[in-house]
């Protein structure tokens, strides 16, 4: 088929009676849409826009402890064409608050509703009317460098699948710097993350939560990294843990039979490979068994590693003798 015949076929298809009527319909539909759009854009409408607030003229030794950038929710009433130009014209929607003018001596500052309206009106189209501003009053906090370091705490639940447990938790950084008034600094001993809820996982989990915001407190950094390392739970035991006598009188030595015992516990495979009898302490208390008529004494597990669970001695009692230590 030649090019001429191809275009002739297309022309015959488009301008056939049925298609010609459809094209006419589309033309008038487009015209009606344009008139509707122009009418709508010429009507007065109201929209809510977000306008950022930045603090300017801040002294070098002052620290804004509320967010560096607050946000106002402003309702504007204007013709649609003006609002469309303002919203999508590439302008930055922000107002500047003069720190020196609105800061108080008590470590806080505020901008009244009337002042907010005046500041916002300067930044929006002259034809726009400011219907409302939220919040109605802007409050900010500051200090002159008072700060302290506090630890980070997890808020929420992070639980792996069955047969797994969290063998190690790494927090980077494990503490943050907070800036606030002296009264607030004295009352804060830790900073918590936003609420976290993760369950039924088994691989290493890395989370980067934001820290919970506190009124009048600036936190640096604003987020931290939690790394949760898992291990497979296993029931194991370690033998050869010596029994140590405590509260023994001078010159006396405790002899137990057996002299060493076994402890059973639940831990992860990786952690188990790092354990040794020296990580455990098993004791018998002279002040207890010396008052008993029994030939056996109770023994207790006084120390065990923190990352094992359900630690239990294989024996609860052993035979014993008290010997006099030979003098040199």
PDB file of C-alpha atoms in Angstrom:
ATOM      1  CA  UNK A   1       0.000   0.000   0.000  1.00  0.00           C
ATOM      2  CA  UNK A   2       1.413   3.383  -1.015  1.00  0.00           C
ATOM      3  CA  UNK A   3       1.611   6.317   1.385  1.00  0.00           C
ATOM      4  CA  UNK A   4      -1.055   8.185  -0.591  1.00  0.00           C
ATOM      5  CA  UNK A   5      -3.498   5.287  -0.396  1.00  0.00           C
ATOM      6  CA  UNK A   6      -2.783   4.890   3.351  1.00  0.00           C
ATOM      7  CA  UNK A   7      -3.646   8.537   4.119  1.00  0.00           C
ATOM      8  CA  UNK A   8      -6.682   8.290   1.884  1.00  0.00           C
ATOM      9  CA  UNK A   9      -7.913   5.295   3.900  1.00  0.00           C
ATOM     10  CA  UNK A  10      -7.371   7.120   7.190  1.00  0.00           C
ATOM     11  CA  UNK A  11      -9.185  10.210   5.850  1.00  0.00           C
ATOM     12  CA  UNK A  12     -12.141   8.126   4.687  1.00  0.00           C
ATOM     13  CA  UNK A  13     -12.338   6.441   8.131  1.00  0.00           C
ATOM     14  CA  UNK A  14     -12.174   9.661  10.143  1.00  0.00           C
ATOM     15  CA  UNK A  15     -14.616  11.578   8.024  1.00  0.00           C
ATOM     16  CA  UNK A  16     -17.157   8.883   7.505  1.00  0.00           C
ATOM     17  CA  UNK A  17     -20.645   9.910   8.637  1.00  0.00           C
ATOM     18  CA  UNK A  18     -20.504   8.105  12.021  1.00  0.00           C
ATOM     19  CA  UNK A  19     -16.982   9.235  12.901  1.00  0.00           C
ATOM     20  CA  UNK A  20     -17.658  12.794  11.714  1.00  0.00           C
ATOM     21  CA  UNK A  21     -20.567  13.068  14.146  1.00  0.00           C
ATOM     22  CA  UNK A  22     -18.372  11.700  16.970  1.00  0.00           C
ATOM     23  CA  UNK A  23     -15.620  14.243  16.193  1.00  0.00           C
ATOM     24  CA  UNK A  24     -18.176  17.065  16.241  1.00  0.00           C
ATOM     25  CA  UNK A  25     -19.379  15.846  19.639  1.00  0.00           C
ATOM     26  CA  UNK A  26     -15.825  15.798  20.994  1.00  0.00           C
ATOM     27  CA  UNK A  27     -15.239  19.346  19.684  1.00  0.00           C
ATOM     28  CA  UNK A  28     -18.283  20.804  21.405  1.00  0.00           C
ATOM     29  CA  UNK A  29     -17.531  18.775  24.557  1.00  0.00           C
ATOM     30  CA  UNK A  30     -14.038  20.300  24.701  1.00  0.00           C
ATOM     31  CA  UNK A  31     -15.479  23.800  24.167  1.00  0.00           C
ATOM     32  CA  UNK A  32     -17.969  23.240  27.008  1.00  0.00           C
ATOM     33  CA  UNK A  33     -15.167  21.982  29.270  1.00  0.00           C
ATOM     34  CA  UNK A  34     -13.084  25.072  28.589  1.00  0.00           C
ATOM     35  CA  UNK A  35     -16.020  27.392  29.367  1.00  0.00           C
ATOM     36  CA  UNK A  36     -16.730  25.449  32.584  1.00  0.00           C
ATOM     37  CA  UNK A  37     -13.077  25.689  33.644  1.00  0.00           C
ATOM     38  CA  UNK A  38     -12.944  29.436  32.956  1.00  0.00           C
ATOM     39  CA  UNK A  39     -16.165  29.985  34.893  1.00  0.00           C
ATOM     40  CA  UNK A  40     -14.915  27.923  37.832  1.00  0.00           C
ATOM     41  CA  UNK A  41     -11.550  29.708  37.942  1.00  0.00           C
ATOM     42  CA  UNK A  42     -13.343  33.053  37.962  1.00  0.00           C
ATOM     43  CA  UNK A  43     -15.452  32.140  41.000  1.00  0.00           C
ATOM     44  CA  UNK A  44     -14.336  32.818  44.570  1.00  0.00           C
ATOM     45  CA  UNK A  45     -13.280  29.680  46.390  1.00  0.00           C
ATOM     46  CA  UNK A  46     -11.504  28.804  49.629  1.00  0.00           C
ATOM     47  CA  UNK A  47      -8.529  26.467  50.055  1.00  0.00           C
ATOM     48  CA  UNK A  48      -6.217  25.547  52.925  1.00  0.00           C
ATOM     49  CA  UNK A  49      -2.487  25.947  52.329  1.00  0.00           C
ATOM     50  CA  UNK A  50       0.503  25.157  54.499  1.00  0.00           C
ATOM     51  CA  UNK A  51       2.907  28.009  55.104  1.00  0.00           C
ATOM     52  CA  UNK A  52       6.265  27.489  56.798  1.00  0.00           C
ATOM     53  CA  UNK A  53       7.473  29.796  59.545  1.00  0.00           C
ATOM     54  CA  UNK A  54      11.160  30.564  59.827  1.00  0.00           C
ATOM     55  CA  UNK A  55      12.776  32.472  62.666  1.00  0.00           C
ATOM     56  CA  UNK A  56      15.168  35.208  61.615  1.00  0.00           C
ATOM     57  CA  UNK A  57      17.437  37.641  63.425  1.00  0.00           C
ATOM     58  CA  UNK A  58      18.287  34.963  66.024  1.00  0.00           C
ATOM     59  CA  UNK A  59      21.356  35.803  68.181  1.00  0.00           C
ATOM     60  CA  UNK A  60      24.348  33.525  67.706  1.00  0.00           C
ATOM     61  CA  UNK A  61      24.231  32.359  71.325  1.00  0.00           C
ATOM     62  CA  UNK A  62      20.489  31.528  71.237  1.00  0.00           C
ATOM     63  CA  UNK A  63      19.108  28.097  70.357  1.00  0.00           C
ATOM     64  CA  UNK A  64      15.505  27.658  69.202  1.00  0.00           C
ATOM     65  CA  UNK A  65      14.350  24.589  71.133  1.00  0.00           C
ATOM     66  CA  UNK A  66      10.990  24.297  69.386  1.00  0.00           C
ATOM     67  CA  UNK A  67      11.116  23.103  65.731  1.00  0.00           C
ATOM     68  CA  UNK A  68      13.307  25.281  63.512  1.00  0.00           C
ATOM     69  CA  UNK A  69      10.461  25.398  60.995  1.00  0.00           C
ATOM     70  CA  UNK A  70       6.881  25.588  62.248  1.00  0.00           C
ATOM     71  CA  UNK A  71       3.936  25.180  59.899  1.00  0.00           C
ATOM     72  CA  UNK A  72       0.764  27.254  59.717  1.00  0.00           C
ATOM     73  CA  UNK A  73      -2.436  25.975  58.134  1.00  0.00           C
ATOM     74  CA  UNK A  74      -3.960  29.007  56.417  1.00  0.00           C
ATOM     75  CA  UNK A  75      -7.407  29.202  54.779  1.00  0.00           C
ATOM     76  CA  UNK A  76      -7.364  31.578  51.776  1.00  0.00           C
ATOM     77  CA  UNK A  77     -10.401  32.891  49.890  1.00  0.00           C
ATOM     78  CA  UNK A  78      -9.868  34.206  46.364  1.00  0.00           C
ATOM     79  CA  UNK A  79     -10.691  33.644  42.718  1.00  0.00           C
ATOM     80  CA  UNK A  80      -9.615  30.222  41.535  1.00  0.00           C
ATOM     81  CA  UNK A  81      -7.222  31.626  38.912  1.00  0.00           C
ATOM     82  CA  UNK A  82      -5.336  33.618  41.575  1.00  0.00           C
ATOM     83  CA  UNK A  83      -5.145  30.663  43.971  1.00  0.00           C
ATOM     84  CA  UNK A  84      -3.985  28.382  41.164  1.00  0.00           C
ATOM     85  CA  UNK A  85      -1.201  30.794  40.314  1.00  0.00           C
ATOM     86  CA  UNK A  86      -0.160  31.052  43.987  1.00  0.00           C
ATOM     87  CA  UNK A  87      -0.230  27.307  44.654  1.00  0.00           C
ATOM     88  CA  UNK A  88       1.592  26.188  41.531  1.00  0.00           C
ATOM     89  CA  UNK A  89       3.607  29.248  40.616  1.00  0.00           C
ATOM     90  CA  UNK A  90       6.837  27.913  42.090  1.00  0.00           C
ATOM     91  CA  UNK A  91       6.844  30.341  45.010  1.00  0.00           C
ATOM     92  CA  UNK A  92       8.049  29.290  48.464  1.00  0.00           C
ATOM     93  CA  UNK A  93       5.185  29.540  50.916  1.00  0.00           C
ATOM     94  CA  UNK A  94       6.791  30.873  54.060  1.00  0.00           C
ATOM     95  CA  UNK A  95       6.781  33.785  56.482  1.00  0.00           C
ATOM     96  CA  UNK A  96       9.618  35.113  58.594  1.00  0.00           C
ATOM     97  CA  UNK A  97       9.267  35.811  62.318  1.00  0.00           C
ATOM     98  CA  UNK A  98      11.673  38.321  63.857  1.00  0.00           C
ATOM     99  CA  UNK A  99      13.141  36.658  66.955  1.00  0.00           C
ATOM    100  CA  UNK A 100      14.216  39.932  68.523  1.00  0.00           C
ATOM    101  CA  UNK A 101      10.700  41.353  68.349  1.00  0.00           C
ATOM    102  CA  UNK A 102       8.712  38.400  69.668  1.00  0.00           C
ATOM    103  CA  UNK A 103      11.106  36.671  72.127  1.00  0.00           C
ATOM    104  CA  UNK A 104      10.387  37.090  75.855  1.00  0.00           C
ATOM    105  CA  UNK A 105      12.934  37.033  78.643  1.00  0.00           C
ATOM    106  CA  UNK A 106      11.494  33.827  80.145  1.00  0.00           C
ATOM    107  CA  UNK A 107      12.855  31.551  77.422  1.00  0.00           C
ATOM    108  CA  UNK A 108       9.805  31.628  75.181  1.00  0.00           C
ATOM    109  CA  UNK A 109       8.183  33.845  72.596  1.00  0.00           C
ATOM    110  CA  UNK A 110       4.793  34.189  70.972  1.00  0.00           C
ATOM    111  CA  UNK A 111       3.192  35.751  67.929  1.00  0.00           C
ATOM    112  CA  UNK A 112      -0.430  36.874  68.313  1.00  0.00           C
ATOM    113  CA  UNK A 113      -3.174  36.020  65.851  1.00  0.00           C
ATOM    114  CA  UNK A 114      -3.320  39.580  64.540  1.00  0.00           C
ATOM    115  CA  UNK A 115       0.432  39.635  63.923  1.00  0.00           C
ATOM    116  CA  UNK A 116       0.286  36.239  62.234  1.00  0.00           C
ATOM    117  CA  UNK A 117      -2.486  37.479  59.960  1.00  0.00           C
ATOM    118  CA  UNK A 118      -0.439  40.566  59.100  1.00  0.00           C
ATOM    119  CA  UNK A 119       2.690  38.509  58.349  1.00  0.00           C
ATOM    120  CA  UNK A 120       0.796  35.982  56.229  1.00  0.00           C
ATOM    121  CA  UNK A 121      -1.081  38.678  54.307  1.00  0.00           C
ATOM    122  CA  UNK A 122       2.247  40.077  53.103  1.00  0.00           C
ATOM    123  CA  UNK A 123       3.195  36.725  51.539  1.00  0.00           C
ATOM    124  CA  UNK A 124      -0.059  35.758  49.785  1.00  0.00           C
ATOM    125  CA  UNK A 125      -1.613  37.436  46.726  1.00  0.00           C
ATOM    126  CA  UNK A 126      -3.005  40.898  47.481  1.00  0.00           C
ATOM    127  CA  UNK A 127      -6.427  39.774  46.269  1.00  0.00           C
ATOM    128  CA  UNK A 128      -6.539  36.828  48.721  1.00  0.00           C
ATOM    129  CA  UNK A 129      -8.392  37.084  52.007  1.00  0.00           C
ATOM    130  CA  UNK A 130      -7.025  35.203  55.024  1.00  0.00           C
ATOM    131  CA  UNK A 131     -10.074  33.430  56.511  1.00  0.00           C
ATOM    132  CA  UNK A 132      -8.360  31.573  59.350  1.00  0.00           C
ATOM    133  CA  UNK A 133      -4.944  30.550  60.666  1.00  0.00           C
ATOM    134  CA  UNK A 134      -4.180  27.446  62.717  1.00  0.00           C
ATOM    135  CA  UNK A 135      -2.732  27.534  65.279  1.00  0.00           C
ATOM    136  CA  UNK A 136      -4.264  30.880  66.165  1.00  0.00           C
ATOM    137  CA  UNK A 137      -1.196  31.811  68.235  1.00  0.00           C
ATOM    138  CA  UNK A 138       2.385  30.787  67.491  1.00  0.00           C
ATOM    139  CA  UNK A 139       4.548  29.913  70.515  1.00  0.00           C
ATOM    140  CA  UNK A 140       8.279  29.138  70.332  1.00  0.00           C
ATOM    141  CA  UNK A 141      10.937  28.285  72.923  1.00  0.00           C
ATOM    142  CA  UNK A 142      14.633  29.031  73.142  1.00  0.00           C
ATOM    143  CA  UNK A 143      17.616  29.038  75.475  1.00  0.00           C
ATOM    144  CA  UNK A 144      21.205  30.175  75.434  1.00  0.00           C
ATOM    145  CA  UNK A 145      22.989  26.871  74.921  1.00  0.00           C
ATOM    146  CA  UNK A 146      21.915  24.938  78.044  1.00  0.00           C
ATOM    147  CA  UNK A 147      22.005  21.257  77.181  1.00  0.00           C
ATOM    148  CA  UNK A 148      22.723  17.760  78.426  1.00  0.00           C
ATOM    149  CA  UNK A 149      23.168  14.252  77.064  1.00  0.00           C
ATOM    150  CA  UNK A 150      20.525  11.614  77.804  1.00  0.00           C
ATOM    151  CA  UNK A 151      20.175   7.938  76.749  1.00  0.00           C
ATOM    152  CA  UNK A 152      17.780   6.752  74.055  1.00  0.00           C
ATOM    153  CA  UNK A 153      15.031   4.278  74.992  1.00  0.00           C
ATOM    154  CA  UNK A 154      12.851   2.155  72.734  1.00  0.00           C
ATOM    155  CA  UNK A 155       9.094   2.609  72.984  1.00  0.00           C
ATOM    156  CA  UNK A 156       6.993  -0.266  71.659  1.00  0.00           C
ATOM    157  CA  UNK A 157       7.322  -3.978  71.030  1.00  0.00           C
ATOM    158  CA  UNK A 158       9.926  -5.670  68.845  1.00  0.00           C
ATOM    159  CA  UNK A 159       9.453  -9.444  69.024  1.00  0.00           C
ATOM    160  CA  UNK A 160      11.000 -12.047  66.682  1.00  0.00           C
ATOM    161  CA  UNK A 161       9.430 -15.336  65.619  1.00  0.00           C
ATOM    162  CA  UNK A 162       9.240 -18.350  67.896  1.00  0.00           C
ATOM    163  CA  UNK A 163      12.539 -20.169  68.391  1.00  0.00           C
ATOM    164  CA  UNK A 164      14.353 -16.848  67.878  1.00  0.00           C
ATOM    165  CA  UNK A 165      15.386 -14.208  70.375  1.00  0.00           C
ATOM    166  CA  UNK A 166      17.174 -10.864  70.293  1.00  0.00           C
ATOM    167  CA  UNK A 167      20.771 -11.652  71.131  1.00  0.00           C
ATOM    168  CA  UNK A 168      22.054  -8.096  70.831  1.00  0.00           C
ATOM    169  CA  UNK A 169      20.692  -4.583  70.310  1.00  0.00           C
ATOM    170  CA  UNK A 170      22.915  -1.858  68.907  1.00  0.00           C
ATOM    171  CA  UNK A 171      21.787   1.775  69.164  1.00  0.00           C
ATOM    172  CA  UNK A 172      23.670   4.413  67.171  1.00  0.00           C
ATOM    173  CA  UNK A 173      23.960   6.857  68.798  1.00  0.00           C
ATOM    174  CA  UNK A 174      22.938   5.473  72.177  1.00  0.00           C
ATOM    175  CA  UNK A 175      22.516   8.980  73.605  1.00  0.00           C
ATOM    176  CA  UNK A 176      21.432  12.350  72.234  1.00  0.00           C
ATOM    177  CA  UNK A 177      21.858  15.987  73.183  1.00  0.00           C
ATOM    178  CA  UNK A 178      18.796  17.918  74.317  1.00  0.00           C
ATOM    179  CA  UNK A 179      18.450  21.694  74.532  1.00  0.00           C
ATOM    180  CA  UNK A 180      15.774  23.115  76.813  1.00  0.00           C
ATOM    181  CA  UNK A 181      15.165  25.292  79.834  1.00  0.00           C
ATOM    182  CA  UNK A 182      16.994  24.317  83.021  1.00  0.00           C
ATOM    183  CA  UNK A 183      13.757  23.096  84.577  1.00  0.00           C
ATOM    184  CA  UNK A 184      13.010  20.800  81.642  1.00  0.00           C
ATOM    185  CA  UNK A 185      16.591  19.553  81.462  1.00  0.00           C
ATOM    186  CA  UNK A 186      16.435  18.508  85.115  1.00  0.00           C
ATOM    187  CA  UNK A 187      13.182  16.597  84.553  1.00  0.00           C
ATOM    188  CA  UNK A 188      14.287  14.576  81.492  1.00  0.00           C
ATOM    189  CA  UNK A 189      16.388  11.458  82.118  1.00  0.00           C
ATOM    190  CA  UNK A 190      15.848   9.676  78.789  1.00  0.00           C
ATOM    191  CA  UNK A 191      14.388  10.281  75.347  1.00  0.00           C
ATOM    192  CA  UNK A 192      12.053   7.718  73.771  1.00  0.00           C
ATOM    193  CA  UNK A 193      11.504   6.735  70.174  1.00  0.00           C
ATOM    194  CA  UNK A 194       8.207   6.974  68.365  1.00  0.00           C
ATOM    195  CA  UNK A 195       5.984   3.926  68.917  1.00  0.00           C
ATOM    196  CA  UNK A 196       7.432   0.818  67.224  1.00  0.00           C
ATOM    197  CA  UNK A 197       5.636  -2.488  66.717  1.00  0.00           C
ATOM    198  CA  UNK A 198       7.390  -5.242  64.800  1.00  0.00           C
ATOM    199  CA  UNK A 199       6.631  -8.940  65.300  1.00  0.00           C
ATOM    200  CA  UNK A 200       7.249 -12.277  63.578  1.00  0.00           C
ATOM    201  CA  UNK A 201      10.664 -11.538  62.072  1.00  0.00           C
ATOM    202  CA  UNK A 202      13.903 -13.502  62.323  1.00  0.00           C
ATOM    203  CA  UNK A 203      16.622 -11.836  60.240  1.00  0.00           C
ATOM    204  CA  UNK A 204      18.640  -8.891  61.519  1.00  0.00           C
ATOM    205  CA  UNK A 205      16.237  -5.956  61.787  1.00  0.00           C
ATOM    206  CA  UNK A 206      17.390  -2.357  61.237  1.00  0.00           C
ATOM    207  CA  UNK A 207      15.054   0.491  62.205  1.00  0.00           C
ATOM    208  CA  UNK A 208      15.647   4.236  62.030  1.00  0.00           C
ATOM    209  CA  UNK A 209      12.871   5.755  64.127  1.00  0.00           C
ATOM    210  CA  UNK A 210      12.388   9.432  64.874  1.00  0.00           C
ATOM    211  CA  UNK A 211      12.568  10.401  68.519  1.00  0.00           C
ATOM    212  CA  UNK A 212       9.392  11.478  70.250  1.00  0.00           C
ATOM    213  CA  UNK A 213       8.988  15.247  70.155  1.00  0.00           C
ATOM    214  CA  UNK A 214       8.835  17.141  73.438  1.00  0.00           C
ATOM    215  CA  UNK A 215       7.387  20.623  73.769  1.00  0.00           C
ATOM    216  CA  UNK A 216      10.111  23.213  74.196  1.00  0.00           C
ATOM    217  CA  UNK A 217      12.895  20.647  73.726  1.00  0.00           C
ATOM    218  CA  UNK A 218      15.288  20.401  70.802  1.00  0.00           C
ATOM    219  CA  UNK A 219      16.779  16.935  70.284  1.00  0.00           C
ATOM    220  CA  UNK A 220      19.978  16.375  68.300  1.00  0.00           C
ATOM    221  CA  UNK A 221      19.970  14.171  66.314  1.00  0.00           C
ATOM    222  CA  UNK A 222      16.240  13.748  65.678  1.00  0.00           C
ATOM    223  CA  UNK A 223      16.451  10.046  64.804  1.00  0.00           C
ATOM    224  CA  UNK A 224      18.655   7.077  65.707  1.00  0.00           C
ATOM    225  CA  UNK A 225      19.413   3.636  64.304  1.00  0.00           C
ATOM    226  CA  UNK A 226      18.403   0.449  66.130  1.00  0.00           C
ATOM    227  CA  UNK A 227      19.945  -2.842  64.970  1.00  0.00           C
ATOM    228  CA  UNK A 228      18.353  -5.983  66.409  1.00  0.00           C
ATOM    229  CA  UNK A 229      20.468  -9.128  65.975  1.00  0.00           C
ATOM    230  CA  UNK A 230      18.706 -12.462  66.355  1.00  0.00           C
ATOM    231  CA  UNK A 231      19.889 -15.944  67.246  1.00  0.00           C
ATOM    232  CA  UNK A 232      18.263 -19.366  67.316  1.00  0.00           C
ATOM    233  CA  UNK A 233      17.120 -20.449  70.777  1.00  0.00           C
ATOM    234  CA  UNK A 234      18.614 -23.673  72.068  1.00  0.00           C
ATOM    235  CA  UNK A 235      18.666 -25.472  75.419  1.00  0.00           C
ATOM    236  CA  UNK A 236      22.244 -26.115  76.500  1.00  0.00           C
ATOM    237  CA  UNK A 237      24.318 -26.780  79.606  1.00  0.00           C
ATOM    238  CA  UNK A 238      27.787 -26.068  80.935  1.00  0.00           C
ATOM    239  CA  UNK A 239      29.626 -28.380  83.337  1.00  0.00           C
ATOM    240  CA  UNK A 240      32.534 -27.795  85.671  1.00  0.00           C
ATOM    241  CA  UNK A 241      31.254 -24.769  87.577  1.00  0.00           C
ATOM    242  CA  UNK A 242      32.972 -24.775  91.004  1.00  0.00           C
ATOM    243  CA  UNK A 243      30.971 -24.338  94.220  1.00  0.00           C
ATOM    244  CA  UNK A 244      32.262 -21.388  96.252  1.00  0.00           C
ATOM    245  CA  UNK A 245      31.690 -21.039  99.981  1.00  0.00           C
ATOM    246  CA  UNK A 246      30.674 -17.564 101.127  1.00  0.00           C
ATOM    247  CA  UNK A 247      30.657 -16.004 104.612  1.00  0.00           C
ATOM    248  CA  UNK A 248      33.214 -18.617 105.685  1.00  0.00           C
ATOM    249  CA  UNK A 249      34.948 -17.992 109.047  1.00  0.00           C
ATOM    250  CA  UNK A 250      38.645 -17.316 108.910  1.00  0.00           C
ATOM    251  CA  UNK A 251      40.644 -20.541 108.838  1.00  0.00           C
ATOM    252  CA  UNK A 252      37.793 -22.748 107.582  1.00  0.00           C
ATOM    253  CA  UNK A 253      37.475 -24.232 104.093  1.00  0.00           C
ATOM    254  CA  UNK A 254      34.356 -25.691 102.451  1.00  0.00           C
ATOM    255  CA  UNK A 255      34.652 -29.012 100.638  1.00  0.00           C
ATOM    256  CA  UNK A 256      31.621 -30.137  98.615  1.00  0.00           C
ATOM    257  CA  UNK A 257      30.869 -33.429  96.919  1.00  0.00           C
ATOM    258  CA  UNK A 258      30.751 -32.976  94.003  1.00  0.00           C
ATOM    259  CA  UNK A 259      33.050 -29.980  93.915  1.00  0.00           C
ATOM    260  CA  UNK A 260      31.672 -28.790  90.581  1.00  0.00           C
ATOM    261  CA  UNK A 261      28.171 -28.776  89.134  1.00  0.00           C
ATOM    262  CA  UNK A 262      26.287 -28.306  85.857  1.00  0.00           C
ATOM    263  CA  UNK A 263      23.907 -25.495  84.932  1.00  0.00           C
ATOM    264  CA  UNK A 264      21.197 -25.755  82.261  1.00  0.00           C
ATOM    265  CA  UNK A 265      19.838 -22.722  80.395  1.00  0.00           C
ATOM    266  CA  UNK A 266      18.332 -21.428  77.173  1.00  0.00           C
ATOM    267  CA  UNK A 267      20.337 -19.147  74.893  1.00  0.00           C
ATOM    268  CA  UNK A 268      21.346 -18.630  71.284  1.00  0.00           C
ATOM    269  CA  UNK A 269      23.781 -20.833  69.430  1.00  0.00           C
ATOM    270  CA  UNK A 270      26.201 -17.965  68.784  1.00  0.00           C
ATOM    271  CA  UNK A 271      26.163 -16.884  72.408  1.00  0.00           C
ATOM    272  CA  UNK A 272      26.581 -20.434  73.709  1.00  0.00           C
ATOM    273  CA  UNK A 273      29.862 -20.817  71.860  1.00  0.00           C
ATOM    274  CA  UNK A 274      31.232 -17.821  73.800  1.00  0.00           C
ATOM    275  CA  UNK A 275      30.287 -19.038  77.297  1.00  0.00           C
ATOM    276  CA  UNK A 276      32.576 -20.681  79.851  1.00  0.00           C
ATOM    277  CA  UNK A 277      32.235 -21.849  83.500  1.00  0.00           C
ATOM    278  CA  UNK A 278      33.838 -18.565  84.609  1.00  0.00           C
ATOM    279  CA  UNK A 279      30.681 -16.720  83.493  1.00  0.00           C
ATOM    280  CA  UNK A 280      28.698 -18.406  86.304  1.00  0.00           C
ATOM    281  CA  UNK A 281      28.945 -18.269  90.086  1.00  0.00           C
ATOM    282  CA  UNK A 282      27.524 -21.009  92.303  1.00  0.00           C
ATOM    283  CA  UNK A 283      27.679 -20.513  96.074  1.00  0.00           C
ATOM    284  CA  UNK A 284      26.914 -22.211  99.373  1.00  0.00           C
ATOM    285  CA  UNK A 285      26.309 -19.891 102.350  1.00  0.00           C
ATOM    286  CA  UNK A 286      28.054 -20.883 105.606  1.00  0.00           C
ATOM    287  CA  UNK A 287      25.626 -18.776 107.657  1.00  0.00           C
ATOM    288  CA  UNK A 288      22.804 -20.961 106.333  1.00  0.00           C
ATOM    289  CA  UNK A 289      24.202 -24.510 106.420  1.00  0.00           C
ATOM    290  CA  UNK A 290      26.088 -24.049 109.712  1.00  0.00           C
ATOM    291  CA  UNK A 291      22.724 -23.771 111.496  1.00  0.00           C
ATOM    292  CA  UNK A 292      21.349 -26.908 109.867  1.00  0.00           C
ATOM    293  CA  UNK A 293      21.681 -30.470 111.148  1.00  0.00           C
ATOM    294  CA  UNK A 294      21.537 -31.867 107.599  1.00  0.00           C
ATOM    295  CA  UNK A 295      24.671 -33.425 106.059  1.00  0.00           C
ATOM    296  CA  UNK A 296      23.811 -31.582 102.851  1.00  0.00           C
ATOM    297  CA  UNK A 297      23.907 -27.875 102.052  1.00  0.00           C
ATOM    298  CA  UNK A 298      21.888 -25.830  99.587  1.00  0.00           C
ATOM    299  CA  UNK A 299      23.664 -24.318  96.612  1.00  0.00           C
ATOM    300  CA  UNK A 300      22.555 -21.262  94.632  1.00  0.00           C
ATOM    301  CA  UNK A 301      23.270 -19.791  91.228  1.00  0.00           C
ATOM    302  CA  UNK A 302      24.247 -16.221  92.107  1.00  0.00           C
ATOM    303  CA  UNK A 303      25.576 -14.990  88.772  1.00  0.00           C
ATOM    304  CA  UNK A 304      24.889 -15.827  85.145  1.00  0.00           C
ATOM    305  CA  UNK A 305      25.228 -13.925  81.852  1.00  0.00           C
ATOM    306  CA  UNK A 306      22.419 -11.472  81.121  1.00  0.00           C
ATOM    307  CA  UNK A 307      21.631 -12.843  77.662  1.00  0.00           C
ATOM    308  CA  UNK A 308      20.630 -16.348  78.759  1.00  0.00           C
ATOM    309  CA  UNK A 309      17.293 -17.371  80.261  1.00  0.00           C
ATOM    310  CA  UNK A 310      15.804 -20.090  82.488  1.00  0.00           C
ATOM    311  CA  UNK A 311      19.180 -20.870  84.042  1.00  0.00           C
ATOM    312  CA  UNK A 312      18.878 -23.758  86.530  1.00  0.00           C
ATOM    313  CA  UNK A 313      21.347 -25.847  88.495  1.00  0.00           C
ATOM    314  CA  UNK A 314      21.431 -29.584  87.868  1.00  0.00           C
ATOM    315  CA  UNK A 315      21.642 -30.116  91.665  1.00  0.00           C
ATOM    316  CA  UNK A 316      20.036 -28.155  94.485  1.00  0.00           C
ATOM    317  CA  UNK A 317      21.971 -29.749  97.374  1.00  0.00           C
ATOM    318  CA  UNK A 318      25.387 -31.370  97.806  1.00  0.00           C
ATOM    319  CA  UNK A 319      27.264 -33.161 100.582  1.00  0.00           C
ATOM    320  CA  UNK A 320      29.882 -31.087 102.332  1.00  0.00           C
ATOM    321  CA  UNK A 321      32.687 -31.004 104.884  1.00  0.00           C
ATOM    322  CA  UNK A 322      34.265 -28.132 106.775  1.00  0.00           C
ATOM    323  CA  UNK A 323      38.049 -28.337 106.998  1.00  0.00           C
ATOM    324  CA  UNK A 324      40.466 -26.323 109.044  1.00  0.00           C
ATOM    325  CA  UNK A 325      42.964 -24.498 106.860  1.00  0.00           C
ATOM    326  CA  UNK A 326      46.468 -25.540 107.797  1.00  0.00           C
ATOM    327  CA  UNK A 327      48.566 -22.750 109.199  1.00  0.00           C
ATOM    328  CA  UNK A 328      51.815 -21.941 107.388  1.00  0.00           C
TER     329      UNK A 328
END
